[in-house]
mmCIF file of C-alpha atoms in Angstrom:
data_model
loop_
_atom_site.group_PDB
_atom_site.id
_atom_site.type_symbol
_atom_site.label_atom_id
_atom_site.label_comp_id
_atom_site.label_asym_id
_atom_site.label_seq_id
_atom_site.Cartn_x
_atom_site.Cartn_y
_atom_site.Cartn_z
ATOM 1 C CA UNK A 337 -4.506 29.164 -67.523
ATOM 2 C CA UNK A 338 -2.837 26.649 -70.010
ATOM 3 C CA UNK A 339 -0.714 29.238 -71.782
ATOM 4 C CA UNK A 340 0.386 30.210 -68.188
ATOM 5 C CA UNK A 341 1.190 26.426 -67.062
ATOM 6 C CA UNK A 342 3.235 25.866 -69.877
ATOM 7 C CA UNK A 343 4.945 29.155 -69.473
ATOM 8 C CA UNK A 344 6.061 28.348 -66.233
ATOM 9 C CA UNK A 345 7.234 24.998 -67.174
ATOM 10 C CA UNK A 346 9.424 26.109 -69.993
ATOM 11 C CA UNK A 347 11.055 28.557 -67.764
ATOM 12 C CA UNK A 348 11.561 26.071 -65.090
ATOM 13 C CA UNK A 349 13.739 23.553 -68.123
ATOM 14 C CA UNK A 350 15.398 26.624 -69.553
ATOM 15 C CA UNK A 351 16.763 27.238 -65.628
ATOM 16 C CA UNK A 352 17.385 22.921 -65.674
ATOM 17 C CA UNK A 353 19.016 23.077 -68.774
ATOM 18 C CA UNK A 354 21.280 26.129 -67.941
ATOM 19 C CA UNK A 355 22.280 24.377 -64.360
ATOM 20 C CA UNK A 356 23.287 21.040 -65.904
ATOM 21 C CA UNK A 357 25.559 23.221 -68.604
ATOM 22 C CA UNK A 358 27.518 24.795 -65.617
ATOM 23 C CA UNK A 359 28.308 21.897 -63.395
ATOM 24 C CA UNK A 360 27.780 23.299 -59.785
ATOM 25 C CA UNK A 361 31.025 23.893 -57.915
ATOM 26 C CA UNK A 362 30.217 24.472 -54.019
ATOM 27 C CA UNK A 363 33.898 24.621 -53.336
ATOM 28 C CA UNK A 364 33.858 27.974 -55.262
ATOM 29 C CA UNK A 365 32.240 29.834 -51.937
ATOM 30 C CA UNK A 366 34.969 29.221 -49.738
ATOM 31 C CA UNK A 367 37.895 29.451 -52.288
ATOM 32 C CA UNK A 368 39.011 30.409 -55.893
ATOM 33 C CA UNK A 369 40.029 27.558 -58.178
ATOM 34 C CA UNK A 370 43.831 28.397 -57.974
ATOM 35 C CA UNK A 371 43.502 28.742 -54.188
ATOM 36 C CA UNK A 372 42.048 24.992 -54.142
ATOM 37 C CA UNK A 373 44.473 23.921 -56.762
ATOM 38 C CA UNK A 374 47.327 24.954 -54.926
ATOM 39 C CA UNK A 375 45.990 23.461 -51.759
ATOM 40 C CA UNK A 376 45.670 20.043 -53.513
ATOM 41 C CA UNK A 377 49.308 20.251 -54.834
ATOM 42 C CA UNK A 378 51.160 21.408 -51.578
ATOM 43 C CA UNK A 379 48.963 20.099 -48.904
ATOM 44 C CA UNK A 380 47.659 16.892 -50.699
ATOM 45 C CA UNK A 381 49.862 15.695 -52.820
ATOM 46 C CA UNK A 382 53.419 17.045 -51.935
ATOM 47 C CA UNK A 383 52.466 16.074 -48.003
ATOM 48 C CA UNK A 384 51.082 12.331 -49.186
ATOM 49 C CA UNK A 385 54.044 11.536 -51.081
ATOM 50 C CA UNK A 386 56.730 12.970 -48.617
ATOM 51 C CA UNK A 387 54.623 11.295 -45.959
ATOM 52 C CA UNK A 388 54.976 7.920 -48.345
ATOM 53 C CA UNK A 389 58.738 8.750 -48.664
ATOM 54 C CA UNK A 390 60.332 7.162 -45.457
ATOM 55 C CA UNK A 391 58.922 3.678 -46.495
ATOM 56 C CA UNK A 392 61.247 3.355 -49.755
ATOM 57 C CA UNK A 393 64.149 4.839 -48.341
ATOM 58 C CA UNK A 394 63.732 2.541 -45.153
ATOM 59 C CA UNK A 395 64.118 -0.354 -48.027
ATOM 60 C CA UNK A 396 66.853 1.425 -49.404
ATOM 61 C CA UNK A 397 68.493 1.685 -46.095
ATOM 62 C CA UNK A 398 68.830 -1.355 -44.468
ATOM 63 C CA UNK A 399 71.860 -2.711 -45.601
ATOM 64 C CA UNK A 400 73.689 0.606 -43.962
ATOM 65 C CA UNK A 401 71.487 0.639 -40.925
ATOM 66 C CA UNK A 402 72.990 -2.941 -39.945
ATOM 67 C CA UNK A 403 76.068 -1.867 -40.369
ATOM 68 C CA UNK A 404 76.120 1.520 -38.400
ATOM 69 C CA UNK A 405 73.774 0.328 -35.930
ATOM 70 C CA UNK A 406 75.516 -2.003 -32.945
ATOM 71 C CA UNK A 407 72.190 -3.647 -31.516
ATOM 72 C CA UNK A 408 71.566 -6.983 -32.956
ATOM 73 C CA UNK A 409 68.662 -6.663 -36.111
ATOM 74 C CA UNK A 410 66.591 -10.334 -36.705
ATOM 75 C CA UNK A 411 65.054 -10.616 -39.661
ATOM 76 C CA UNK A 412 61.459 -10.417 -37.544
ATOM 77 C CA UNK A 413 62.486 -7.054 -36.027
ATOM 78 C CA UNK A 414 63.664 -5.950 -39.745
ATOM 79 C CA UNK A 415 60.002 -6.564 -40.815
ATOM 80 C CA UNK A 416 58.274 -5.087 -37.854
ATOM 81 C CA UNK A 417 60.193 -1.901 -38.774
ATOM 82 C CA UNK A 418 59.243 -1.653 -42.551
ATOM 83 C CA UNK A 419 55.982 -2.836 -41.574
ATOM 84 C CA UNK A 420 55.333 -0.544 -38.485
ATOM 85 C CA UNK A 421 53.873 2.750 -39.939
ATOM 86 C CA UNK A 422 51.068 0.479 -41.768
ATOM 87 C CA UNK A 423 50.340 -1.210 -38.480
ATOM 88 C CA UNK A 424 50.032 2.558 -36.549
ATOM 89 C CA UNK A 425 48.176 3.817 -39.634
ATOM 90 C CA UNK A 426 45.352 0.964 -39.907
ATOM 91 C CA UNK A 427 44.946 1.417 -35.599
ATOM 92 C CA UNK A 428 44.665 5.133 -35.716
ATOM 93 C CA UNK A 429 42.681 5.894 -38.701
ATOM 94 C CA UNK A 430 39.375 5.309 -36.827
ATOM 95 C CA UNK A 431 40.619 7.769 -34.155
ATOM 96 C CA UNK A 432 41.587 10.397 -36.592
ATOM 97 C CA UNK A 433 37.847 10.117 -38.229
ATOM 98 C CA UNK A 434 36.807 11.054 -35.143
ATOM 99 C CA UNK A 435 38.813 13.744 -34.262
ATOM 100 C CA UNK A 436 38.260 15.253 -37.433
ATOM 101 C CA UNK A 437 34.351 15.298 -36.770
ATOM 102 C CA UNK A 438 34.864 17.227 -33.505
ATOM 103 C CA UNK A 439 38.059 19.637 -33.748
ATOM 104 C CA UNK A 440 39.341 22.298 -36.083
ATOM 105 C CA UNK A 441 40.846 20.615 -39.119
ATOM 106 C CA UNK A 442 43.716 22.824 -39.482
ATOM 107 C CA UNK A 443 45.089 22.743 -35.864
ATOM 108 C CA UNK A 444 44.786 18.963 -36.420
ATOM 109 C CA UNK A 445 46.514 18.870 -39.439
ATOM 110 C CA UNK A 446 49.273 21.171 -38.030
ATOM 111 C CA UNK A 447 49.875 19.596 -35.128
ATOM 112 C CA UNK A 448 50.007 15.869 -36.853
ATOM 113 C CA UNK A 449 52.266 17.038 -39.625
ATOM 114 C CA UNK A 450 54.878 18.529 -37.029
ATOM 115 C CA UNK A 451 54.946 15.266 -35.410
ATOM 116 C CA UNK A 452 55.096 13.855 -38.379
ATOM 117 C CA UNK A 453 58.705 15.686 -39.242
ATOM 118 C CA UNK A 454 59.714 15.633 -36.068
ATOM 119 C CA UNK A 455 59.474 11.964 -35.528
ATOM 120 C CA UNK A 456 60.967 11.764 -39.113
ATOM 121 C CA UNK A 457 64.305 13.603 -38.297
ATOM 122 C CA UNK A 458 64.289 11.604 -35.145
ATOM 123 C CA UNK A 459 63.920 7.718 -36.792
ATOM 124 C CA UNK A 460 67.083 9.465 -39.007
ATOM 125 C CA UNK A 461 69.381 10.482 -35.802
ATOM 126 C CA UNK A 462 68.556 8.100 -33.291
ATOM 127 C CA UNK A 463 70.318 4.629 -33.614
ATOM 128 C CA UNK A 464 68.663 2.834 -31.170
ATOM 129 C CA UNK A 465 66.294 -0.603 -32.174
ATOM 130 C CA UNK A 466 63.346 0.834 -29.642
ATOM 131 C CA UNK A 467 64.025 4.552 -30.293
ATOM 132 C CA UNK A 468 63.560 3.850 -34.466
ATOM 133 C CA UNK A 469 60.539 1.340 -33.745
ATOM 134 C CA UNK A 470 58.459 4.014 -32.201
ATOM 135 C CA UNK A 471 59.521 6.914 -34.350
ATOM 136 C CA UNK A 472 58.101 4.814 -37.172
ATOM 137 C CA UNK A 473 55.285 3.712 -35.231
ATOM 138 C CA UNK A 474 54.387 7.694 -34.892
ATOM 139 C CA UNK A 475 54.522 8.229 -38.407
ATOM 140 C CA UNK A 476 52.365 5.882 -39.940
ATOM 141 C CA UNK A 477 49.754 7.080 -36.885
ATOM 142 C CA UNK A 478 50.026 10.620 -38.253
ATOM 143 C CA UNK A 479 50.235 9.448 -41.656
ATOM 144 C CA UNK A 480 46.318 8.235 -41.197
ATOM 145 C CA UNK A 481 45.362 11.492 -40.372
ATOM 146 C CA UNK A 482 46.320 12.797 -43.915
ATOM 147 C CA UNK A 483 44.755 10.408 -45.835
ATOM 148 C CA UNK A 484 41.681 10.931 -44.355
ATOM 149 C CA UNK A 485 41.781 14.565 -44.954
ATOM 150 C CA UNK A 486 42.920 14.504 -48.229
ATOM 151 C CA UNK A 487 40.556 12.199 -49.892
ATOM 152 C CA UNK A 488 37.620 13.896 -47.932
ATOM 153 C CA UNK A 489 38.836 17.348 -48.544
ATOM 154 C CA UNK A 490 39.101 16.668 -52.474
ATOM 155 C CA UNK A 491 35.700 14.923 -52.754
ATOM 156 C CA UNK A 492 34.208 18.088 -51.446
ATOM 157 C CA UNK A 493 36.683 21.266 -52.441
ATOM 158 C CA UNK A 494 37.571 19.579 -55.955
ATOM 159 C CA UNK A 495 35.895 21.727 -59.267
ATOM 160 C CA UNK A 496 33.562 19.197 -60.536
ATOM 161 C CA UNK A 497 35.873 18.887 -63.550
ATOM 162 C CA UNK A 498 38.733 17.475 -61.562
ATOM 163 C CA UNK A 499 37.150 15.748 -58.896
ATOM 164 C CA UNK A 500 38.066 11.822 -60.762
ATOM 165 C CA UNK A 501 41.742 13.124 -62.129
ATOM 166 C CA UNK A 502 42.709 14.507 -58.540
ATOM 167 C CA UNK A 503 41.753 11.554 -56.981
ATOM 168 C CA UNK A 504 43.749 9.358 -59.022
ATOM 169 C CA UNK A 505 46.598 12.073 -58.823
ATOM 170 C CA UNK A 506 46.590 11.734 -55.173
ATOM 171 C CA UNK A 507 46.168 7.948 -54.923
ATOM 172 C CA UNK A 508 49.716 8.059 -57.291
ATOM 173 C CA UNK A 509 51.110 10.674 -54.736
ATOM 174 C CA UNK A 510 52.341 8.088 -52.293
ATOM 175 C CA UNK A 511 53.869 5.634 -54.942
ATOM 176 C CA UNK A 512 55.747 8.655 -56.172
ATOM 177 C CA UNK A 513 57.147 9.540 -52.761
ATOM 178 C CA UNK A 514 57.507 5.553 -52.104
ATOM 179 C CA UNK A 515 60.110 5.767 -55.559
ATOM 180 C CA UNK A 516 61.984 8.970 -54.324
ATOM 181 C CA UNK A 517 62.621 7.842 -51.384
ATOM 182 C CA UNK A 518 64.232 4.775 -52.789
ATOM 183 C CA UNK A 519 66.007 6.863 -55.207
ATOM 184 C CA UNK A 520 67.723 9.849 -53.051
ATOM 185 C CA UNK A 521 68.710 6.887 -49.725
ATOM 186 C CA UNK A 522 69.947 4.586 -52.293
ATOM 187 C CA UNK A 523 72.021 6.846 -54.330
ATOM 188 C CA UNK A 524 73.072 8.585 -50.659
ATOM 189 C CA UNK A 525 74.547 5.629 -49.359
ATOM 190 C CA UNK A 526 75.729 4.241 -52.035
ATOM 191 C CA UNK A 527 78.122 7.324 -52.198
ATOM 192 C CA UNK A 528 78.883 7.198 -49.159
ATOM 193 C CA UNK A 529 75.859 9.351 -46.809
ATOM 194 C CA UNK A 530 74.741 8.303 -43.748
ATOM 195 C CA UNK A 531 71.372 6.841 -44.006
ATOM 196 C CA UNK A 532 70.373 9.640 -42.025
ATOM 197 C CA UNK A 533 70.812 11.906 -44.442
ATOM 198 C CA UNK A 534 67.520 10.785 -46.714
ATOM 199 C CA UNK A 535 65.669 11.490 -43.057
ATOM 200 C CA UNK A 536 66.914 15.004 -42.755
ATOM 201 C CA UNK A 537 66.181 15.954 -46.108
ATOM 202 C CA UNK A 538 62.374 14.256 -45.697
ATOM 203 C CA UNK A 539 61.836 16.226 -42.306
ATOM 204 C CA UNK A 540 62.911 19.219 -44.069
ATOM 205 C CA UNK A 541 60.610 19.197 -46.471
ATOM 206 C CA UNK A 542 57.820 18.450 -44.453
ATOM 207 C CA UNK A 543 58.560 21.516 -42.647
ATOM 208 C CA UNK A 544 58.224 23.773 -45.239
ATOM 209 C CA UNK A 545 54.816 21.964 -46.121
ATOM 210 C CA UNK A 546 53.937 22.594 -42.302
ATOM 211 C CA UNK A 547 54.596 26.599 -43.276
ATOM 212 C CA UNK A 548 52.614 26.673 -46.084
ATOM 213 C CA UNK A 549 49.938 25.265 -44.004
ATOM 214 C CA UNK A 550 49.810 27.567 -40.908
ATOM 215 C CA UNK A 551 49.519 30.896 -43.386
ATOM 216 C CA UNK A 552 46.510 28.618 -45.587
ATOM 217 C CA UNK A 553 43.047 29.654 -44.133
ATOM 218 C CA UNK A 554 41.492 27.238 -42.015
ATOM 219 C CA UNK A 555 38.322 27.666 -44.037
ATOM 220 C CA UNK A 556 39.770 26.664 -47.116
ATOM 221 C CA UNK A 557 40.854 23.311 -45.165
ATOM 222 C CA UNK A 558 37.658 22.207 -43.638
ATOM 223 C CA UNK A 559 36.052 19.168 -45.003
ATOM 224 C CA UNK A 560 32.358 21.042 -44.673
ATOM 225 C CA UNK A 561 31.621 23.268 -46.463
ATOM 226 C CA UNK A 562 29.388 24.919 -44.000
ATOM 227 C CA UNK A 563 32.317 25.583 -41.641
ATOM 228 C CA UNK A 564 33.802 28.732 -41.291
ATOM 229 C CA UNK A 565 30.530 30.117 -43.454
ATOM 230 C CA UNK A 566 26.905 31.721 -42.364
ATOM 231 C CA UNK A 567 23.991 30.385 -43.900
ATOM 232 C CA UNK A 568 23.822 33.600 -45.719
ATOM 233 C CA UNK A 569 27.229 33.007 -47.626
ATOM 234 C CA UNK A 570 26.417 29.243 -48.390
ATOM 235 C CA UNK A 571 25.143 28.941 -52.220
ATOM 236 C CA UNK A 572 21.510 28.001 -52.338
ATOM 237 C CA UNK A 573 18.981 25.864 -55.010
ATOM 238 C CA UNK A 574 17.117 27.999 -57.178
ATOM 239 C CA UNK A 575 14.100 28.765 -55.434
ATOM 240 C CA UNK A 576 11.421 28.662 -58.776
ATOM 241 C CA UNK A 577 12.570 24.828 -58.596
ATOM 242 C CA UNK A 578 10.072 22.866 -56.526
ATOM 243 C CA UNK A 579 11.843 20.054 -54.344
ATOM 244 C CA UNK A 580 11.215 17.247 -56.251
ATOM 245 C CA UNK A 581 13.184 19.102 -59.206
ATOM 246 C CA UNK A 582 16.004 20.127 -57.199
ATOM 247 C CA UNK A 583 16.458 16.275 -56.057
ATOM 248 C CA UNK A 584 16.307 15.335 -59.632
ATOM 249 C CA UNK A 585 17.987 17.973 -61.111
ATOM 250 C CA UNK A 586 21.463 16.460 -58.587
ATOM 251 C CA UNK A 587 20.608 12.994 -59.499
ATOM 252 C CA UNK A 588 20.460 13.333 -63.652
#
């Protein structure tokens, strides 16, 4: 009975031992590694930062929207519009957390980041105070919606390996679209561009993220992984493991 015991028990660390090696990656059922990876750079990252864009080239901007734009700017409507998308993004986030609980992610995420370019190309073309206002207002609410994907979506698609560096990769994203935007409306102007010109070129891009998106599975978008997969296809805990082993075999 003893030599059985402790056969059983060295079986059940050799299975421990072999789990803890290879770091679990649940991610790995719905998609391959370079699926997820490109994902994360097109969807996450490129999205974020051209989402983060329109805020530096606003900055960059100002001196030539004054000038082509007749209606009288005061310095309290110049802040309300660089400070606008924050406002819509902090007021919608809640309502995007919800949404995303109930709806299919990637018809949310489509339909926000069309807005999102849309109302992008708009804020470029239109010249009036109210028309821009809103436009920017719309941005920044659409704007939530990707940041709650994204950092949800990489917490739980991520390979265990990456999870901390694409997290920090993604929290850079928006500085680095913040800086290019500043970069290509400054240098635009400054050579003589309408300001418009940085918008167009930000819309534009976004619409070719909004393409890669519609052809990317919804499955590999969904911020569960039991969505879009039977019970069947989800991976499962050995089943030698007893339940207290399991819990502590995910906590060590």
């Amino acid at each position: 009975m003893d030599g059985g015991a402790e056969a059983n028990n060295d079986i059940e660390m050799i299975e421990m031992n072999s789990l803890r090696s290879e770091p679990l990656d649940p991610g790995a059922a719905v998609a391959s590694r370079w699926s997820r990876t490109l994902i994360f750079a097109a969807s996450v990252l490129g999205v974020q930062a051209f989402m983060s864009y329109d805020s530096g080239a606003t900055a960059a901007s100002l001196a030539t929207i004054l000038k082509t734009n007749d209606e009288s700017w005061t310095p309290t409507s110049l802040a309300l519009l660089g400070a606008m998308d924050k406002i819509a993004t902090a007021m919608a986030s809640p309502i995007w957390g919800r949404l995303l609980q109930k709806y299919n992610t990637k018809v949310l995420l489509a339909i926000g980041l069309a807005i999102n370019a849309a109302c992008t190309l708009c804020f470029g073309v239109l010249m009036s105070k109210a028309s821009m206002l809103s436009m920017k207002f719309a941005m920044g609410a659409t704007q939530a919606l990707q940041n709650i994907w994204g950092s949800v979506w990489v917490i739980v698609m991520a390979p265990p390996d990456t999870v901390t560096l694409w997290m920090a990769l993604q929290g850079v994203s928006a500085a680095i679209g913040n800086g290019v935007g500043t970069a290509v409306a400054g240098f635009g102007t400054a050579n003589g561009l309408p300001y418009s010109f940085a918008y167009m070129l930000q819309a534009g891009v976004l619409g070719a993220f909004w393409c890669h998106l519609v052809f990317t599975p919804h499955r590999r978008l969904a911020m569960q992984l039991n969505s879009g997969q039977s019970a069947d296809e989800a991976p499962k805990p050995s089943a030698k493991l007893s339940t207290f082993k399991q819990l502590r075999l995910l906590w060590d």
